[in-house]
């Protein structure tokens, strides 16, 4: 299967996308995917603890950073709207100034996996929100974020 076919597939997985991008970039640029260890927190008095990082990959080509992450953990404290995840490379001031949007989906103790949204908002952090910007439900939450942005 060609790289483009992997990315066009309705059922494309993060691994298939990562493998395709690595194949494209490594052949021309000698680049490979790297992993990072993100830190996790939450808005306000909400907590996001006991977090397991299931998958992280990123690649940097010049100032372009492409990344994907999957994690799950426990939401507690006073319910709020945002989970916060550190990024592999510090974004540029332009990326932060315009709150670059990222692709995301999420599930919490309150329901099934649904489209979510995430964006760059603070130095080296992505904020993940439920599709309707409602408060997270206490219990187990899973977050998947992928995207690209300009590095500092």
Short mmCIF file of N, CA and C in Angstrom, two decimals:
data_model
loop_
_atom_site.label_atom_id
_atom_site.label_comp_id
_atom_site.label_asym_id
_atom_site.label_seq_id
_atom_site.Cartn_x
_atom_site.Cartn_y
_atom_site.Cartn_z
N UNK A 1 0.85 -1.18 0.00
CA UNK A 1 0.00 0.00 0.00
C UNK A 1 0.89 1.23 0.00
N UNK A 2 0.57 2.19 -0.79
CA UNK A 2 1.35 3.42 -0.88
C UNK A 2 1.11 4.29 0.37
N UNK A 3 2.07 5.18 0.64
CA UNK A 3 1.94 6.05 1.81
C UNK A 3 0.63 6.83 1.79
N UNK A 4 0.28 7.41 0.67
CA UNK A 4 -0.94 8.21 0.57
C UNK A 4 -2.18 7.38 0.86
N UNK A 5 -2.19 6.11 0.44
CA UNK A 5 -3.33 5.24 0.71
C UNK A 5 -3.52 5.04 2.21
N UNK A 6 -2.42 4.90 2.95
CA UNK A 6 -2.52 4.77 4.41
C UNK A 6 -3.20 5.98 5.02
N UNK A 7 -2.84 7.17 4.56
CA UNK A 7 -3.37 8.39 5.13
C UNK A 7 -4.81 8.66 4.71
N UNK A 8 -5.21 8.18 3.53
CA UNK A 8 -6.58 8.40 3.03
C UNK A 8 -7.59 7.44 3.65
N UNK A 9 -7.14 6.37 4.20
CA UNK A 9 -8.03 5.35 4.74
C UNK A 9 -8.89 5.91 5.85
N UNK A 10 -10.16 5.57 5.83
CA UNK A 10 -11.09 5.99 6.87
C UNK A 10 -10.68 5.40 8.21
N UNK A 11 -10.06 4.25 8.18
CA UNK A 11 -9.68 3.57 9.41
C UNK A 11 -8.19 3.73 9.71
N UNK A 12 -7.57 4.76 9.18
CA UNK A 12 -6.14 4.99 9.44
C UNK A 12 -5.90 5.11 10.93
N UNK A 13 -4.90 4.40 11.40
CA UNK A 13 -4.53 4.48 12.81
C UNK A 13 -3.37 5.44 12.97
N UNK A 14 -3.11 5.84 14.21
CA UNK A 14 -1.97 6.71 14.46
C UNK A 14 -0.69 6.02 14.02
N UNK A 15 -0.58 4.71 14.26
CA UNK A 15 0.62 3.98 13.87
C UNK A 15 0.80 3.99 12.35
N UNK A 16 -0.29 3.79 11.61
CA UNK A 16 -0.19 3.80 10.14
C UNK A 16 0.22 5.17 9.64
N UNK A 17 -0.37 6.22 10.21
CA UNK A 17 -0.01 7.58 9.81
C UNK A 17 1.44 7.87 10.16
N UNK A 18 1.85 7.49 11.37
CA UNK A 18 3.23 7.72 11.78
C UNK A 18 4.19 6.97 10.88
N UNK A 19 3.89 5.72 10.56
CA UNK A 19 4.76 4.93 9.68
C UNK A 19 4.85 5.54 8.29
N UNK A 20 3.73 6.04 7.78
CA UNK A 20 3.73 6.66 6.45
C UNK A 20 4.56 7.93 6.43
N UNK A 21 4.36 8.77 7.44
CA UNK A 21 5.11 10.02 7.49
C UNK A 21 6.60 9.73 7.68
N UNK A 22 6.93 8.77 8.52
CA UNK A 22 8.33 8.41 8.71
C UNK A 22 8.94 7.91 7.41
N UNK A 23 8.19 7.10 6.66
CA UNK A 23 8.69 6.60 5.39
C UNK A 23 8.95 7.70 4.40
N UNK A 24 8.05 8.68 4.35
CA UNK A 24 8.20 9.79 3.43
C UNK A 24 9.40 10.65 3.83
N UNK A 25 9.48 11.04 5.10
CA UNK A 25 10.55 11.93 5.53
C UNK A 25 11.90 11.23 5.62
N UNK A 26 11.93 9.99 6.10
CA UNK A 26 13.22 9.33 6.28
C UNK A 26 13.90 9.07 4.95
N UNK A 27 13.12 8.81 3.90
CA UNK A 27 13.74 8.54 2.61
C UNK A 27 14.39 9.80 2.03
N UNK A 28 13.83 10.95 2.26
CA UNK A 28 14.36 12.17 1.68
C UNK A 28 15.21 13.00 2.63
N UNK A 29 14.96 12.86 3.93
CA UNK A 29 15.62 13.73 4.89
C UNK A 29 16.44 12.98 5.94
N UNK A 30 16.37 11.66 5.96
CA UNK A 30 17.10 10.90 6.97
C UNK A 30 16.57 11.11 8.38
N UNK A 31 15.26 11.37 8.51
CA UNK A 31 14.65 11.63 9.82
C UNK A 31 13.91 10.41 10.32
N UNK A 32 13.79 10.29 11.62
CA UNK A 32 12.98 9.22 12.22
C UNK A 32 12.15 9.81 13.35
N UNK A 33 11.12 9.09 13.72
CA UNK A 33 10.25 9.49 14.82
C UNK A 33 11.00 9.38 16.14
N UNK A 34 10.65 10.26 17.06
CA UNK A 34 11.17 10.23 18.42
C UNK A 34 9.98 10.15 19.37
N UNK A 35 10.24 9.82 20.61
CA UNK A 35 9.20 9.83 21.64
C UNK A 35 9.53 10.92 22.65
N UNK A 36 8.57 11.29 23.47
CA UNK A 36 8.82 12.21 24.57
C UNK A 36 7.95 11.79 25.74
N UNK A 37 8.29 12.30 26.91
CA UNK A 37 7.52 11.99 28.12
C UNK A 37 6.78 13.25 28.54
N UNK A 38 5.49 13.32 28.21
CA UNK A 38 4.72 14.52 28.56
C UNK A 38 4.40 14.58 30.05
N UNK A 39 4.11 15.79 30.51
CA UNK A 39 3.57 16.01 31.85
C UNK A 39 2.10 16.35 31.69
N UNK A 40 1.31 16.07 32.71
CA UNK A 40 -0.13 16.26 32.63
C UNK A 40 -0.63 17.09 33.80
N UNK A 41 -1.64 17.90 33.53
CA UNK A 41 -2.31 18.67 34.58
C UNK A 41 -3.71 19.02 34.06
N UNK A 42 -4.40 19.89 34.77
CA UNK A 42 -5.77 20.25 34.39
C UNK A 42 -6.07 21.68 34.78
N UNK A 43 -7.15 22.23 34.21
CA UNK A 43 -7.59 23.59 34.53
C UNK A 43 -8.12 23.67 35.95
N UNK A 44 -7.99 24.84 36.55
CA UNK A 44 -8.60 25.12 37.84
C UNK A 44 -8.22 24.13 38.91
N UNK A 45 -9.23 23.69 39.68
CA UNK A 45 -9.01 22.75 40.78
C UNK A 45 -9.22 21.30 40.35
N UNK A 46 -9.42 21.09 39.04
CA UNK A 46 -9.55 19.72 38.52
C UNK A 46 -8.15 19.09 38.50
N UNK A 47 -8.10 17.77 38.63
CA UNK A 47 -6.82 17.05 38.57
C UNK A 47 -6.88 16.00 37.47
N UNK A 48 -5.72 15.67 36.92
CA UNK A 48 -5.57 14.59 35.95
C UNK A 48 -4.36 13.81 36.41
N UNK A 49 -4.61 12.70 37.13
CA UNK A 49 -3.55 11.96 37.80
C UNK A 49 -3.51 10.50 37.35
N UNK A 50 -2.51 9.79 37.85
CA UNK A 50 -2.31 8.38 37.50
C UNK A 50 -2.37 8.19 35.99
N UNK A 51 -1.76 9.12 35.27
CA UNK A 51 -1.82 9.11 33.81
C UNK A 51 -0.81 8.13 33.23
N UNK A 52 -1.29 7.32 32.31
CA UNK A 52 -0.43 6.41 31.55
C UNK A 52 -0.33 6.96 30.14
N UNK A 53 0.89 7.15 29.69
CA UNK A 53 1.11 7.58 28.31
C UNK A 53 1.16 6.33 27.46
N UNK A 54 0.14 6.13 26.65
CA UNK A 54 0.04 4.93 25.82
C UNK A 54 0.90 5.02 24.57
N UNK A 55 1.02 6.23 24.02
CA UNK A 55 1.72 6.37 22.74
C UNK A 55 2.13 7.82 22.57
N UNK A 56 3.38 8.05 22.24
CA UNK A 56 3.84 9.38 21.82
C UNK A 56 4.82 9.21 20.69
N UNK A 57 4.69 10.06 19.70
CA UNK A 57 5.64 10.11 18.59
C UNK A 57 5.66 11.54 18.08
N UNK A 58 6.85 11.99 17.69
CA UNK A 58 6.95 13.27 17.00
C UNK A 58 8.14 13.25 16.07
N UNK A 59 8.08 14.14 15.11
CA UNK A 59 9.18 14.31 14.17
C UNK A 59 9.29 15.81 13.92
N UNK A 60 10.52 16.30 13.84
CA UNK A 60 10.73 17.71 13.55
C UNK A 60 11.54 17.84 12.28
N UNK A 61 10.99 18.62 11.35
CA UNK A 61 11.64 18.90 10.08
C UNK A 61 11.82 20.41 10.03
N UNK A 62 13.04 20.88 10.25
CA UNK A 62 13.24 22.32 10.36
C UNK A 62 12.42 22.84 11.53
N UNK A 63 11.52 23.80 11.26
CA UNK A 63 10.66 24.34 12.31
C UNK A 63 9.28 23.67 12.37
N UNK A 64 9.05 22.69 11.50
CA UNK A 64 7.78 21.97 11.49
C UNK A 64 7.84 20.80 12.46
N UNK A 65 6.89 20.75 13.40
CA UNK A 65 6.78 19.65 14.36
C UNK A 65 5.46 18.93 14.08
N UNK A 66 5.52 17.62 13.89
CA UNK A 66 4.34 16.78 13.70
C UNK A 66 4.33 15.80 14.88
N UNK A 67 3.18 15.67 15.56
CA UNK A 67 3.17 14.81 16.74
C UNK A 67 1.84 14.09 16.90
N UNK A 68 1.86 13.04 17.70
CA UNK A 68 0.64 12.35 18.12
C UNK A 68 0.85 11.78 19.51
N UNK A 69 -0.23 11.70 20.27
CA UNK A 69 -0.19 11.25 21.65
C UNK A 69 -1.50 10.57 22.00
N UNK A 70 -1.41 9.50 22.77
CA UNK A 70 -2.59 8.87 23.38
C UNK A 70 -2.24 8.63 24.84
N UNK A 71 -3.17 8.99 25.73
CA UNK A 71 -2.95 8.78 27.16
C UNK A 71 -4.30 8.51 27.84
N UNK A 72 -4.23 7.94 29.03
CA UNK A 72 -5.43 7.80 29.85
C UNK A 72 -5.05 7.99 31.31
N UNK A 73 -5.97 8.54 32.08
CA UNK A 73 -5.71 8.81 33.49
C UNK A 73 -7.01 9.05 34.23
N UNK A 74 -6.87 9.53 35.46
CA UNK A 74 -8.03 9.74 36.33
C UNK A 74 -8.29 11.22 36.52
N UNK A 75 -9.52 11.62 36.18
CA UNK A 75 -9.97 12.99 36.39
C UNK A 75 -10.60 13.08 37.77
N UNK A 76 -10.19 14.08 38.54
CA UNK A 76 -10.74 14.25 39.88
C UNK A 76 -10.80 15.73 40.24
N UNK A 77 -11.01 16.00 41.52
CA UNK A 77 -11.10 17.38 41.98
C UNK A 77 -12.40 18.03 41.56
N UNK A 78 -12.38 19.34 41.43
CA UNK A 78 -13.55 20.10 41.01
C UNK A 78 -13.64 20.09 39.49
N UNK A 79 -14.74 19.60 38.91
CA UNK A 79 -14.85 19.49 37.45
C UNK A 79 -14.56 20.82 36.75
N UNK A 80 -13.85 20.71 35.63
CA UNK A 80 -13.51 21.87 34.81
C UNK A 80 -13.43 21.38 33.37
N UNK A 81 -13.02 22.26 32.46
CA UNK A 81 -13.11 21.93 31.04
C UNK A 81 -11.84 21.43 30.37
N UNK A 82 -10.66 21.77 30.88
CA UNK A 82 -9.45 21.48 30.12
C UNK A 82 -8.44 20.56 30.78
N UNK A 83 -7.93 19.61 30.00
CA UNK A 83 -6.77 18.81 30.40
C UNK A 83 -5.56 19.39 29.69
N UNK A 84 -4.42 19.41 30.36
CA UNK A 84 -3.23 20.07 29.84
C UNK A 84 -2.11 19.05 29.67
N UNK A 85 -1.47 19.08 28.50
CA UNK A 85 -0.43 18.11 28.16
C UNK A 85 0.77 18.88 27.59
N UNK A 86 1.98 18.57 28.08
CA UNK A 86 3.16 19.25 27.54
C UNK A 86 3.52 18.66 26.18
N UNK A 87 4.08 19.51 25.35
CA UNK A 87 4.43 19.16 23.97
C UNK A 87 5.89 18.73 23.87
N UNK A 88 6.26 18.08 22.76
CA UNK A 88 7.64 17.61 22.62
C UNK A 88 8.64 18.72 22.32
N UNK A 89 8.20 19.80 21.67
CA UNK A 89 9.07 20.90 21.27
C UNK A 89 8.32 22.20 21.54
N UNK A 90 8.98 23.20 22.06
CA UNK A 90 8.34 24.48 22.35
C UNK A 90 7.83 25.14 21.07
N UNK A 91 6.54 25.53 21.04
CA UNK A 91 5.99 26.20 19.87
C UNK A 91 6.52 27.62 19.70
N UNK A 92 6.46 28.13 18.49
CA UNK A 92 6.85 29.51 18.22
C UNK A 92 5.82 30.46 18.84
N UNK A 93 6.22 31.71 18.99
CA UNK A 93 5.28 32.71 19.52
C UNK A 93 4.10 32.89 18.56
N UNK A 94 4.32 32.73 17.24
CA UNK A 94 3.22 32.82 16.28
C UNK A 94 2.21 31.71 16.51
N UNK A 95 2.68 30.49 16.72
CA UNK A 95 1.77 29.36 16.96
C UNK A 95 0.94 29.60 18.20
N UNK A 96 1.56 30.17 19.24
CA UNK A 96 0.84 30.45 20.49
C UNK A 96 -0.12 31.63 20.33
N UNK A 97 0.31 32.65 19.61
CA UNK A 97 -0.51 33.86 19.46
C UNK A 97 -1.82 33.56 18.75
N UNK A 98 -1.80 32.58 17.85
CA UNK A 98 -2.99 32.27 17.07
C UNK A 98 -3.67 30.99 17.52
N UNK A 99 -3.30 30.48 18.70
CA UNK A 99 -3.91 29.29 19.29
C UNK A 99 -4.13 28.21 18.23
N UNK A 100 -3.05 27.72 17.65
CA UNK A 100 -3.10 26.70 16.60
C UNK A 100 -3.97 25.53 17.05
N UNK A 101 -4.93 25.14 16.21
CA UNK A 101 -5.83 24.03 16.52
C UNK A 101 -5.17 22.70 16.20
N UNK A 102 -5.50 21.70 16.99
CA UNK A 102 -4.99 20.35 16.83
C UNK A 102 -6.18 19.40 16.71
N UNK A 103 -5.95 18.22 16.18
CA UNK A 103 -7.00 17.22 16.08
C UNK A 103 -7.03 16.42 17.38
N UNK A 104 -8.23 16.09 17.84
CA UNK A 104 -8.32 15.35 19.10
C UNK A 104 -9.62 14.55 19.17
N UNK A 105 -9.59 13.49 19.97
CA UNK A 105 -10.80 12.83 20.42
C UNK A 105 -10.59 12.40 21.85
N UNK A 106 -11.68 12.22 22.56
CA UNK A 106 -11.56 11.95 23.99
C UNK A 106 -12.78 11.20 24.49
N UNK A 107 -12.60 10.53 25.60
CA UNK A 107 -13.72 9.91 26.31
C UNK A 107 -13.46 10.11 27.80
N UNK A 108 -14.54 10.24 28.54
CA UNK A 108 -14.40 10.30 30.00
C UNK A 108 -15.41 9.35 30.61
N UNK A 109 -15.47 9.35 31.93
CA UNK A 109 -16.36 8.42 32.62
C UNK A 109 -17.82 8.65 32.25
N UNK A 110 -18.11 9.78 31.65
CA UNK A 110 -19.48 10.13 31.30
C UNK A 110 -19.96 9.63 29.96
N UNK A 111 -19.10 8.99 29.15
CA UNK A 111 -19.61 8.56 27.86
C UNK A 111 -18.58 7.98 26.92
N UNK A 112 -19.03 7.81 25.68
CA UNK A 112 -18.22 7.19 24.63
C UNK A 112 -17.19 8.17 24.07
N UNK A 113 -16.26 7.63 23.29
CA UNK A 113 -15.27 8.46 22.62
C UNK A 113 -15.96 9.36 21.60
N UNK A 114 -15.64 10.64 21.66
CA UNK A 114 -16.23 11.61 20.75
C UNK A 114 -15.14 12.56 20.27
N UNK A 115 -15.44 13.24 19.18
CA UNK A 115 -14.53 14.26 18.70
C UNK A 115 -14.31 15.27 19.81
N UNK A 116 -13.10 15.73 19.96
CA UNK A 116 -12.78 16.74 20.96
C UNK A 116 -12.03 17.85 20.23
N UNK A 117 -11.55 18.81 20.94
CA UNK A 117 -10.69 19.80 20.31
C UNK A 117 -9.55 20.13 21.25
N UNK A 118 -8.45 20.51 20.65
CA UNK A 118 -7.25 20.86 21.42
C UNK A 118 -6.56 22.00 20.69
N UNK A 119 -5.82 22.78 21.43
CA UNK A 119 -5.06 23.85 20.80
C UNK A 119 -3.88 24.23 21.67
N UNK A 120 -2.94 24.93 21.06
CA UNK A 120 -1.78 25.45 21.77
C UNK A 120 -2.21 26.73 22.46
N UNK A 121 -1.94 26.83 23.75
CA UNK A 121 -2.40 28.02 24.46
C UNK A 121 -1.33 28.63 25.34
N UNK A 122 -0.41 27.86 25.81
CA UNK A 122 0.63 28.37 26.70
C UNK A 122 1.95 27.76 26.26
N UNK A 123 3.06 28.37 26.65
CA UNK A 123 4.35 27.81 26.23
C UNK A 123 4.44 26.31 26.51
N UNK A 124 4.67 25.57 25.45
CA UNK A 124 4.91 24.13 25.51
C UNK A 124 3.73 23.31 26.02
N UNK A 125 2.50 23.81 25.88
CA UNK A 125 1.34 23.07 26.37
C UNK A 125 0.22 23.04 25.35
N UNK A 126 -0.46 21.89 25.30
CA UNK A 126 -1.69 21.74 24.53
C UNK A 126 -2.83 21.55 25.53
N UNK A 127 -3.93 22.19 25.25
CA UNK A 127 -5.12 22.07 26.09
C UNK A 127 -6.14 21.22 25.34
N UNK A 128 -6.69 20.20 26.00
CA UNK A 128 -7.69 19.31 25.39
C UNK A 128 -9.05 19.54 26.06
N UNK A 129 -10.07 19.70 25.22
CA UNK A 129 -11.42 19.96 25.70
C UNK A 129 -12.40 18.97 25.07
N UNK A 130 -13.46 18.65 25.80
CA UNK A 130 -14.51 17.81 25.23
C UNK A 130 -15.20 18.56 24.09
N UNK A 131 -15.85 17.81 23.20
CA UNK A 131 -16.46 18.38 21.99
C UNK A 131 -17.39 19.55 22.27
N UNK A 132 -18.06 19.55 23.41
CA UNK A 132 -19.03 20.59 23.72
C UNK A 132 -18.52 21.58 24.77
N UNK A 133 -17.24 21.47 25.10
CA UNK A 133 -16.58 22.32 26.09
C UNK A 133 -17.21 22.19 27.48
N UNK A 134 -17.87 21.06 27.73
CA UNK A 134 -18.44 20.82 29.05
C UNK A 134 -17.35 20.33 30.00
N UNK A 135 -17.67 20.32 31.28
CA UNK A 135 -16.72 19.82 32.27
C UNK A 135 -16.48 18.33 32.08
N UNK A 136 -15.25 17.91 32.38
CA UNK A 136 -14.92 16.49 32.36
C UNK A 136 -15.64 15.81 33.53
N UNK A 137 -16.00 14.55 33.35
CA UNK A 137 -16.64 13.76 34.40
C UNK A 137 -15.56 13.03 35.18
N UNK A 138 -15.69 13.02 36.50
CA UNK A 138 -14.70 12.34 37.34
C UNK A 138 -14.62 10.86 36.96
N UNK A 139 -13.42 10.34 36.95
CA UNK A 139 -13.19 8.94 36.60
C UNK A 139 -12.13 8.84 35.52
N UNK A 140 -12.12 7.73 34.81
CA UNK A 140 -11.10 7.51 33.78
C UNK A 140 -11.39 8.32 32.52
N UNK A 141 -10.35 8.95 32.00
CA UNK A 141 -10.46 9.72 30.75
C UNK A 141 -9.34 9.27 29.82
N UNK A 142 -9.66 9.21 28.53
CA UNK A 142 -8.67 8.91 27.49
C UNK A 142 -8.63 10.09 26.53
N UNK A 143 -7.43 10.50 26.16
CA UNK A 143 -7.26 11.63 25.24
C UNK A 143 -6.30 11.22 24.14
N UNK A 144 -6.64 11.57 22.91
CA UNK A 144 -5.77 11.37 21.75
C UNK A 144 -5.65 12.71 21.05
N UNK A 145 -4.42 13.16 20.84
CA UNK A 145 -4.19 14.45 20.17
C UNK A 145 -3.14 14.24 19.10
N UNK A 146 -3.33 14.86 17.95
CA UNK A 146 -2.30 14.87 16.92
C UNK A 146 -2.37 16.21 16.21
N UNK A 147 -1.27 16.57 15.60
CA UNK A 147 -1.26 17.83 14.87
C UNK A 147 0.13 18.23 14.48
N UNK A 148 0.22 19.46 14.02
CA UNK A 148 1.51 20.01 13.65
C UNK A 148 1.52 21.48 14.00
N UNK A 149 2.72 22.00 14.20
CA UNK A 149 2.87 23.42 14.56
C UNK A 149 4.29 23.88 14.26
N UNK A 150 4.48 25.18 14.31
CA UNK A 150 5.79 25.77 14.09
C UNK A 150 6.56 25.80 15.40
N UNK A 151 7.78 25.30 15.40
CA UNK A 151 8.64 25.30 16.59
C UNK A 151 9.24 26.69 16.78
N UNK A 152 9.62 26.97 18.01
CA UNK A 152 10.26 28.25 18.34
C UNK A 152 11.61 28.38 17.63
#
